[in-house]
Short mmCIF file of C-alpha atoms in Angstrom, two decimals:
data_model
loop_
_atom_site.label_atom_id
_atom_site.label_comp_id
_atom_site.label_asym_id
_atom_site.label_seq_id
_atom_site.Cartn_x
_atom_site.Cartn_y
_atom_site.Cartn_z
CA MET A 1 -24.54 84.89 8.14
CA LYS A 2 -28.41 84.16 8.16
CA GLN A 3 -30.11 84.79 4.77
CA ALA A 4 -32.59 87.49 4.87
CA LYS A 5 -35.92 86.47 4.02
CA LYS A 6 -39.14 88.40 3.58
CA LEU A 7 -42.45 87.00 4.78
CA LEU A 8 -45.29 87.40 2.24
CA PRO A 9 -49.02 86.94 3.12
CA LEU A 10 -50.72 84.32 0.43
CA ALA A 11 -52.48 87.24 -1.40
CA ALA A 12 -49.25 89.24 -1.91
CA LEU A 13 -47.53 86.08 -3.04
CA ILE A 14 -50.01 85.61 -5.57
CA CYS A 15 -49.52 89.10 -6.62
CA LEU A 16 -45.79 88.49 -6.94
CA LEU A 17 -46.43 86.03 -9.32
CA CYS A 18 -47.92 88.53 -11.74
CA THR A 19 -45.58 91.21 -11.13
CA SER A 20 -42.12 91.94 -13.50
CA CYS A 21 -39.38 91.26 -11.41
CA ALA A 22 -36.40 93.79 -11.52
CA THR A 23 -33.55 91.50 -9.96
CA THR A 24 -32.00 88.33 -10.44
CA ALA A 25 -33.04 87.22 -7.02
CA VAL A 26 -36.71 87.96 -7.38
CA SER A 27 -36.55 86.43 -10.81
CA ASN A 28 -35.24 83.15 -9.39
CA ALA A 29 -38.05 83.27 -6.87
CA GLN A 30 -40.82 83.85 -9.54
CA ARG A 31 -39.27 80.80 -11.31
CA TYR A 32 -39.81 78.79 -8.34
CA LEU A 33 -43.18 80.31 -7.32
CA ASP A 34 -44.63 79.85 -11.08
CA SER A 35 -43.65 75.98 -10.76
CA SER A 36 -45.88 76.02 -7.65
CA GLY A 37 -48.76 77.99 -8.82
CA ALA A 38 -51.52 75.54 -8.14
CA ILE A 39 -50.12 74.77 -5.15
CA LEU A 40 -50.20 78.41 -4.04
CA ASN A 41 -53.62 79.07 -5.46
CA THR A 42 -54.72 75.94 -3.53
CA LEU A 43 -53.59 77.52 -0.17
CA PHE A 44 -54.93 80.75 -1.13
CA ALA A 45 -58.32 79.64 -1.78
CA SER A 46 -58.61 76.87 0.83
CA THR A 47 -60.17 78.66 3.49
CA ASP A 48 -64.19 78.00 4.00
CA VAL A 49 -65.63 77.02 0.46
CA SER A 50 -69.20 77.47 -0.06
CA ALA A 51 -71.24 75.54 -2.72
CA PRO A 52 -74.92 76.03 -4.01
CA SER A 53 -76.97 72.72 -3.10
CA GLY A 54 -80.48 71.76 -2.84
CA SER A 55 -83.82 72.92 -4.91
CA GLY A 56 -83.94 75.77 -2.50
CA GLY A 57 -80.54 77.39 -3.60
CA GLU A 58 -79.25 77.15 -0.23
CA THR A 59 -75.43 76.95 0.30
CA VAL A 60 -73.52 74.42 2.23
CA THR A 61 -70.20 75.28 3.83
CA ALA A 62 -67.39 72.66 2.94
CA GLU A 63 -66.22 70.53 5.55
CA PRO A 64 -62.30 70.87 6.33
CA LEU A 65 -60.39 67.75 6.08
CA ASN A 66 -58.89 66.47 9.20
CA THR A 67 -55.67 67.79 10.30
CA PRO A 68 -52.60 65.45 9.77
CA THR A 69 -51.32 64.18 13.21
CA ASP A 70 -48.00 62.84 14.61
CA PHE A 71 -46.11 65.62 12.38
CA VAL A 72 -42.42 65.47 13.19
CA MET A 73 -39.22 67.15 11.28
CA SER A 74 -36.28 65.32 12.29
CA GLU A 75 -32.68 67.04 12.21
CA ASP A 76 -31.67 65.28 9.15
CA GLY A 77 -34.73 67.08 7.33
CA THR A 78 -36.82 63.95 7.28
CA TYR A 79 -40.58 64.32 7.84
CA SER A 80 -43.20 62.20 9.13
CA PHE A 81 -47.07 62.46 9.65
CA THR A 82 -50.08 60.49 9.84
CA GLY A 83 -52.44 61.21 6.89
CA VAL A 84 -56.22 61.59 7.15
CA GLU A 85 -59.08 59.83 4.96
CA GLY A 86 -60.55 62.06 2.19
CA ALA A 87 -57.20 63.70 1.20
CA ASP A 88 -55.74 63.87 -2.14
CA TYR A 89 -52.62 65.30 -1.57
CA TYR A 90 -50.52 67.13 1.43
CA LEU A 91 -48.58 69.89 1.33
CA LEU A 92 -45.43 70.91 3.33
CA TYR A 93 -44.52 74.36 3.76
CA PHE A 94 -42.17 76.66 5.74
CA CYS A 95 -43.10 79.83 7.76
CA ALA A 96 -40.97 82.23 9.91
CA PRO A 97 -40.56 80.47 13.17
CA ASP A 98 -42.71 83.04 15.08
CA THR A 99 -45.60 82.80 12.55
CA ALA A 100 -48.72 82.72 14.89
CA GLU A 101 -51.37 80.34 14.74
CA GLY A 102 -54.01 81.25 11.92
CA ASP A 103 -51.50 83.15 10.02
CA ASP A 104 -51.17 81.86 6.49
CA SER A 105 -47.98 83.40 5.45
CA PHE A 106 -45.29 81.35 4.32
CA LEU A 107 -41.93 81.29 2.78
CA TYR A 108 -41.48 78.07 0.85
CA SER A 109 -44.06 75.56 -0.51
CA SER A 110 -43.36 72.04 -1.62
CA GLU A 111 -44.89 70.25 -4.42
CA PRO A 112 -47.69 67.93 -3.84
CA ILE A 113 -47.44 65.18 -1.82
CA PRO A 114 -49.61 62.43 -3.23
CA SER A 115 -52.06 60.65 -0.90
CA ASP A 116 -52.41 56.81 -1.28
CA SER A 117 -56.29 57.36 0.11
CA SER A 118 -55.24 55.94 3.45
CA ALA A 119 -54.57 57.63 6.86
CA GLY A 120 -51.35 55.87 7.08
CA THR A 121 -47.86 57.04 7.79
CA TYR A 122 -46.02 59.48 5.17
CA THR A 123 -42.43 59.85 5.47
CA GLY A 124 -39.66 61.51 3.15
CA SER A 125 -37.06 64.08 3.36
CA TYR A 126 -37.79 67.92 2.67
CA LEU A 127 -34.95 68.08 0.08
CA ASP A 128 -37.29 65.91 -2.33
CA VAL A 129 -40.24 68.15 -2.17
CA ILE A 130 -39.30 71.53 -1.34
CA ASN A 131 -36.55 74.22 -2.07
CA ALA A 132 -35.49 76.17 0.98
CA ALA A 133 -32.38 78.09 2.39
CA TYR A 134 -30.83 77.01 5.36
CA GLY A 135 -32.24 78.83 8.33
CA GLU A 136 -35.06 78.16 11.10
CA TYR A 137 -38.67 77.52 10.27
CA LEU A 138 -42.08 76.53 11.72
CA ALA A 139 -42.80 73.92 9.23
CA ARG A 140 -46.63 73.03 8.53
CA VAL A 141 -48.39 70.38 6.77
CA VAL A 142 -51.90 70.41 5.51
CA ALA A 143 -54.13 67.73 3.67
CA CYS A 144 -55.83 69.04 0.57
CA PRO A 145 -59.00 67.37 -1.11
CA ALA A 146 -59.22 66.71 -4.73
CA ILE A 147 -59.82 69.37 -7.39
CA GLY A 148 -63.61 69.50 -7.84
CA ASP A 149 -64.43 68.41 -4.48
CA THR A 150 -66.73 70.92 -3.04
CA SER A 151 -67.67 69.17 0.05
CA HIS A 152 -64.29 69.54 1.55
CA SER A 153 -61.51 72.10 1.96
CA MET A 154 -58.24 72.22 3.16
CA SER A 155 -57.24 71.11 6.80
CA ALA A 156 -55.91 73.10 9.47
CA PRO A 157 -52.14 72.85 9.43
CA ALA A 158 -49.90 70.59 11.84
CA ALA A 159 -46.79 72.37 12.79
CA ALA A 160 -43.38 71.51 14.12
CA PRO A 161 -40.13 73.51 14.44
CA PHE A 162 -37.42 72.94 12.08
CA THR A 163 -33.89 74.02 11.45
CA ALA A 164 -32.60 73.43 7.95
CA VAL A 165 -28.60 73.14 7.79
CA GLY A 166 -26.19 71.57 5.46
CA GLU A 167 -22.86 72.18 3.36
CA GLN A 168 -22.37 75.09 1.31
CA SER A 169 -21.33 74.39 -2.34
CA ALA A 170 -17.91 75.11 -3.57
CA PRO A 171 -17.75 78.41 -5.68
CA MET A 172 -17.35 78.08 -9.40
CA LEU A 173 -15.93 80.79 -11.47
CA GLU A 174 -15.33 81.86 -14.86
CA TYR A 175 -12.54 84.55 -15.75
CA PHE A 176 -11.63 86.77 -18.30
CA TRP A 177 -7.99 88.16 -18.57
CA ASP A 178 -7.89 91.67 -19.92
CA PRO A 179 -4.64 92.55 -21.23
CA PHE A 180 -5.32 96.13 -22.12
CA SER A 181 -5.76 97.02 -18.41
CA ASP A 182 -3.66 93.97 -16.92
CA THR A 183 -6.66 92.90 -14.71
CA MET A 184 -8.22 89.44 -14.26
CA ASN A 185 -11.76 89.59 -14.08
CA LEU A 186 -13.86 87.02 -12.19
CA GLN A 187 -17.24 86.05 -12.21
CA LEU A 188 -19.17 83.60 -9.51
CA SER A 189 -21.09 81.55 -11.93
CA ASN A 190 -23.11 79.45 -9.45
CA ALA A 191 -24.23 82.44 -7.12
CA GLY A 192 -27.88 80.83 -7.72
CA ALA A 193 -26.74 77.63 -5.94
CA TYR A 194 -26.62 79.52 -2.85
CA THR A 195 -29.96 80.90 -2.99
CA TYR A 196 -31.36 77.48 -1.31
CA GLU A 197 -28.21 77.27 0.90
CA ALA A 198 -26.74 80.38 2.48
CA TYR A 199 -24.73 83.13 0.58
CA PRO A 200 -21.18 82.98 1.59
CA ALA A 201 -19.88 85.84 3.55
CA GLU A 202 -16.92 86.04 0.93
CA VAL A 203 -15.56 83.91 -1.89
CA GLU A 204 -11.81 83.92 -1.99
CA VAL A 205 -9.68 83.52 -4.98
CA THR A 206 -5.91 83.08 -4.68
CA ARG A 207 -3.47 83.57 -7.58
CA THR A 208 -0.11 82.04 -7.50
CA ASN A 209 2.57 82.98 -9.82
CA VAL A 210 3.69 79.52 -11.08
CA ASN A 211 7.32 80.88 -11.73
CA ASP A 212 7.39 82.45 -8.38
CA PRO A 213 5.39 80.87 -5.57
CA SER A 214 6.07 83.83 -3.22
CA ASP A 215 4.03 85.87 -5.59
CA THR A 216 0.55 84.86 -4.14
CA VAL A 217 -2.45 87.21 -3.66
CA THR A 218 -5.92 86.75 -2.52
CA ALA A 219 -8.77 88.49 -4.35
CA VAL A 220 -11.91 88.65 -2.27
CA LEU A 221 -15.64 89.04 -3.28
CA GLU A 222 -17.67 89.99 -0.20
CA GLY A 223 -21.49 90.20 0.21
CA VAL A 224 -22.25 87.72 -2.26
CA THR A 225 -25.67 87.81 -3.81
CA PRO A 226 -26.90 86.75 -7.46
CA ASP A 227 -26.36 90.65 -8.52
CA ASN A 228 -23.04 90.96 -6.52
CA ALA A 229 -20.96 88.03 -8.31
CA ASN A 230 -18.12 90.28 -10.30
CA PHE A 231 -14.63 91.11 -8.97
CA SER A 232 -11.24 91.41 -10.24
CA THR A 233 -7.52 91.05 -9.51
CA PRO A 234 -4.58 92.85 -11.22
CA LEU A 235 -2.06 90.36 -12.69
CA THR A 236 1.37 90.81 -14.49
CA LYS A 237 1.46 90.33 -18.26
CA GLY A 238 3.79 87.76 -19.31
CA GLN A 239 3.57 85.38 -16.13
CA THR A 240 1.77 82.38 -15.60
CA TYR A 241 -0.62 81.76 -12.85
CA THR A 242 -2.79 79.12 -11.35
CA LEU A 243 -6.24 80.41 -9.64
CA THR A 244 -7.97 78.38 -6.83
CA ALA A 245 -11.19 79.31 -5.02
CA ARG A 246 -12.90 78.83 -1.69
CA ALA A 247 -16.19 79.84 -0.44
CA ILE A 248 -16.45 81.20 3.46
CA SER A 249 -19.59 81.09 5.56
CA ASP A 250 -20.42 82.74 8.85
CA SER A 251 -24.01 81.09 8.83
CA PRO A 252 -24.98 79.20 11.69
CA TYR A 253 -26.63 76.94 9.48
CA VAL A 254 -23.80 75.91 7.40
CA THR A 255 -21.97 72.84 8.40
CA ASN A 256 -18.67 73.76 6.49
CA ALA A 257 -17.37 77.14 6.98
CA THR A 258 -15.05 76.67 4.41
CA SER A 259 -15.82 74.95 1.09
CA ASP A 260 -13.75 72.46 -0.97
CA GLU A 261 -11.40 74.49 -3.08
CA THR A 262 -11.94 74.56 -6.82
CA VAL A 263 -9.29 75.26 -9.51
CA VAL A 264 -10.54 78.26 -11.64
CA ALA A 265 -7.55 78.44 -13.97
CA GLU A 266 -4.39 76.17 -14.06
CA ASN A 267 -0.99 77.41 -15.61
CA ALA A 268 -2.84 80.35 -17.34
CA ALA A 269 -0.02 82.21 -19.43
CA LEU A 270 -1.08 85.86 -19.66
CA GLY A 271 0.16 87.48 -22.86
CA ASP A 272 -1.13 90.30 -25.28
CA LEU A 273 -4.36 88.50 -26.11
CA ASN A 274 -7.66 88.45 -24.31
CA ILE A 275 -8.57 85.12 -22.53
CA LEU A 276 -12.05 84.15 -22.09
CA SER A 277 -13.20 80.89 -20.09
CA PRO A 278 -16.17 79.40 -21.94
CA GLY A 279 -18.93 80.65 -19.46
CA TYR A 280 -17.87 84.28 -19.04
CA SER A 281 -20.54 86.72 -19.80
CA TYR A 282 -20.01 90.43 -20.53
CA THR A 283 -22.30 93.23 -22.22
CA HIS A 284 -21.82 95.98 -24.06
CA GLY A 285 -25.31 96.93 -24.13
CA SER A 286 -28.24 95.91 -26.51
CA ILE A 287 -25.63 94.08 -28.83
CA ASN A 288 -22.23 92.86 -27.60
CA PHE A 289 -19.07 93.32 -29.67
CA PRO A 290 -16.66 90.14 -29.97
CA LEU A 291 -13.29 90.46 -27.78
CA LEU A 292 -11.28 87.75 -29.42
CA THR A 293 -11.36 86.33 -33.04
CA GLU A 294 -8.63 84.11 -34.04
CA ASN A 295 -7.92 82.97 -37.71
CA PHE A 296 -9.85 85.71 -39.37
CA ASP A 297 -9.63 85.59 -43.01
CA LEU A 298 -7.84 88.62 -44.40
CA ALA A 299 -8.31 87.91 -48.39
CA ASN A 300 -12.05 86.93 -47.85
CA GLY A 301 -13.14 88.09 -44.69
CA GLY A 302 -16.16 85.77 -43.26
CA SER A 303 -17.14 85.83 -39.55
CA ALA A 304 -15.39 88.65 -37.17
CA GLY A 305 -17.11 86.88 -34.04
CA ASP A 306 -19.91 84.82 -33.33
CA LEU A 307 -22.19 85.79 -30.25
CA VAL A 308 -25.39 84.81 -28.49
CA GLY A 309 -27.99 87.53 -27.46
CA PHE A 310 -31.44 87.20 -25.95
CA ALA A 311 -32.76 87.20 -29.60
CA GLY A 312 -30.40 84.48 -30.62
CA ALA A 313 -27.08 83.93 -32.29
CA TYR A 314 -25.64 86.45 -34.39
CA SER A 315 -22.14 87.04 -36.33
CA TYR A 316 -20.18 90.30 -37.54
CA ASN A 317 -20.09 89.04 -41.16
CA CYS A 318 -17.41 90.65 -43.13
CA THR A 319 -17.02 91.26 -46.61
CA PRO A 320 -13.85 92.88 -48.22
CA THR A 321 -14.23 96.34 -49.86
CA THR A 322 -11.63 98.88 -50.95
CA PRO A 323 -9.25 99.87 -48.17
CA SER A 324 -9.61 103.15 -46.53
CA ALA A 325 -6.84 105.72 -46.04
CA GLY A 326 -4.39 104.27 -43.59
CA SER A 327 -6.07 100.93 -43.49
CA ALA A 328 -4.36 97.62 -44.67
CA TYR A 329 -7.96 96.08 -44.92
CA THR A 330 -11.47 97.09 -44.61
CA TYR A 331 -14.78 95.25 -44.73
CA ILE A 332 -18.27 96.03 -44.84
CA VAL A 333 -20.12 94.29 -41.89
CA ASP A 334 -23.65 92.58 -41.90
CA ILE A 335 -25.31 91.73 -38.76
CA TYR A 336 -28.70 90.12 -38.20
CA PHE A 337 -29.91 90.71 -34.74
CA VAL A 338 -33.65 91.22 -34.50
CA ASP A 339 -33.13 93.12 -37.73
CA GLN A 340 -30.65 93.93 -40.43
CA GLY A 341 -27.69 95.84 -39.32
CA GLU A 342 -24.62 97.09 -41.02
CA GLY A 343 -21.06 98.31 -39.99
CA THR A 344 -17.38 98.29 -40.78
CA LEU A 345 -14.05 96.66 -39.63
CA GLU A 346 -11.11 98.60 -40.27
CA LEU A 347 -7.65 96.72 -40.10
CA ARG A 348 -5.03 99.58 -40.10
CA GLU A 349 -1.67 99.59 -41.34
CA ASP A 350 -0.27 100.82 -37.64
CA GLY A 351 -1.80 97.34 -36.18
CA THR A 352 -4.86 99.06 -34.60
CA ALA A 353 -8.38 97.77 -35.38
CA THR A 354 -12.05 99.42 -35.26
CA LEU A 355 -15.20 97.42 -35.51
CA SER A 356 -18.29 99.44 -35.74
CA HIS A 357 -22.03 98.96 -36.36
CA SER A 358 -24.54 101.78 -37.31
CA GLN A 359 -27.92 102.27 -35.69
CA TRP A 360 -30.97 100.02 -36.56
CA ALA A 361 -33.91 98.92 -34.94
CA PHE A 362 -33.44 99.43 -31.27
CA ILE A 363 -29.87 99.30 -31.56
CA THR A 364 -27.43 102.56 -31.06
CA ALA A 365 -24.49 103.10 -33.23
CA ALA A 366 -21.32 101.79 -31.58
CA HIS A 367 -17.59 101.02 -32.25
CA ILE A 368 -14.95 98.92 -30.39
CA ASP A 369 -11.12 99.30 -30.72
CA GLY A 370 -8.26 97.16 -30.42
CA VAL A 371 -5.50 95.60 -32.44
CA TRP A 372 -5.02 93.02 -35.12
CA ILE A 373 -2.13 90.64 -35.47
CA ASP A 374 -1.02 89.10 -39.03
CA ASN A 375 -0.48 85.39 -38.35
CA GLY A 376 1.45 85.03 -41.70
CA ASP A 377 -0.78 82.45 -42.96
CA GLY A 378 -3.29 84.56 -44.56
CA THR A 379 -5.26 84.80 -41.40
CA ALA A 380 -5.32 87.57 -38.56
CA THR A 381 -5.98 87.35 -34.79
CA LEU A 382 -8.50 90.14 -34.04
CA ASN A 383 -8.13 91.47 -30.32
CA PHE A 384 -10.76 94.21 -28.71
CA ASN A 385 -10.56 96.25 -25.80
CA THR A 386 -13.73 95.94 -24.01
CA ASN A 387 -13.09 99.30 -22.37
CA SER A 388 -13.15 101.10 -25.59
CA VAL A 389 -16.58 100.51 -26.46
CA ALA A 390 -18.26 103.89 -27.40
CA ASP A 391 -21.57 105.21 -28.92
CA GLY A 392 -21.20 106.47 -32.51
#
C-alpha cells in the first residue's frame, strides 16, 4: 500500500509550521518541519534577492549560485553530486515524481549538507540527512549561499528520479487484560515508526492457549495509522496465553512483505485482576483513574494510584476517616493535578469499591467502580473497571 502524501507548496508549508495540528500524523510532520525551519525558510526565500548598493541607492540582483552537477541517486539510497564554488551548504529534497520544472513544491527536506568550500564531489546516504517514507520521488539538490551573503542566491536544482525502498519494522504492542469484559486490548506502540517506511496493510496478533495449542486465534488491526493503533480480542479468563505479532505490507516499496515476529506477552495468566503492560496508555478524560493498585494500606491509607498526565505526575492520596454506611473502610482523597482536588474512596463490605473526585479547575467530577480484595496482611488490592467511569 503506497502511503498517501500531500504535496505542499513552500508558502503553504511555511504556514503549516504556524498552524495548530489536530492529528498525530500532522503533529509528527510539524515536529519534523520545525526541526528544519531554517532550511524551509531558506528554500522559500531563495528566489531572486535584491539588495541596495551604491551611493545612488540602485539595487543589484543577487546572482544565483551555479547548479550542482553530476547528481545521481543510487538504488541503495546513496547520493552523489559535484559541488560549486561559493556554496556554504547544500540541500537535498524529495518532490512528487511528476513535479514540473520550476515548481518549488516538495515533500521532504534534508538537514544542511555542509560545503567544504570547494567544487568537489559530495556523497552520502539520504538516510543520514533526511526522513522520507518509502516511495517514488524526484530528488533534487540545490546549492545555498551563506547567511548574510546578499550577492548570491540559491541555485537552480539538479534533479534525479529516485525510489526509496526498505524493510518494514516489526510491530511493538502494549496490552491491557480487562477481566470485567474478558477482553485483551492491544495497542500498537510503534505506529510512528512506519511514518517514514510504509504503514502496514495490517498487523496480526496470534494468541495461543498454552494449555490447549488448538485454541489459537488471530486478531487483526487493519488500516494502520498513528490514529488507528488500538484493537482487541476476546480471551478466556483462567487460561494462560502467549501472544505474538507481525506486520504485513502490500507496499511495492517494502522489501519484506511480512515483518519479523515479536512476542507481545508470554505465558500471561489471565485472572480476575487487570493486567497492564508498562507502556499501555488509556484515558478517562482530563484526569485518569488508576486501574490496579496492589498493597494498599487499609489502616493508614496512602496512595491508591500514581499516574502521569500532561501536567505532570499526580496521586490519589487517601486519608482514613469514619466508614460510611455499608463500607468497611472510607478515605478522604487528595489529588494535586494543576490545582488541588478532593474525592473519596469507599471499600464496601460486599467487596465493591468506588473511587471518586469532585469538580475543580477544569476537571469534571467523576467516579470509577471496581472491587477490592483483602490480602490478609493489612493490605488490599484495588481493581477498577475502566468501563464504569462516569461523571458525577
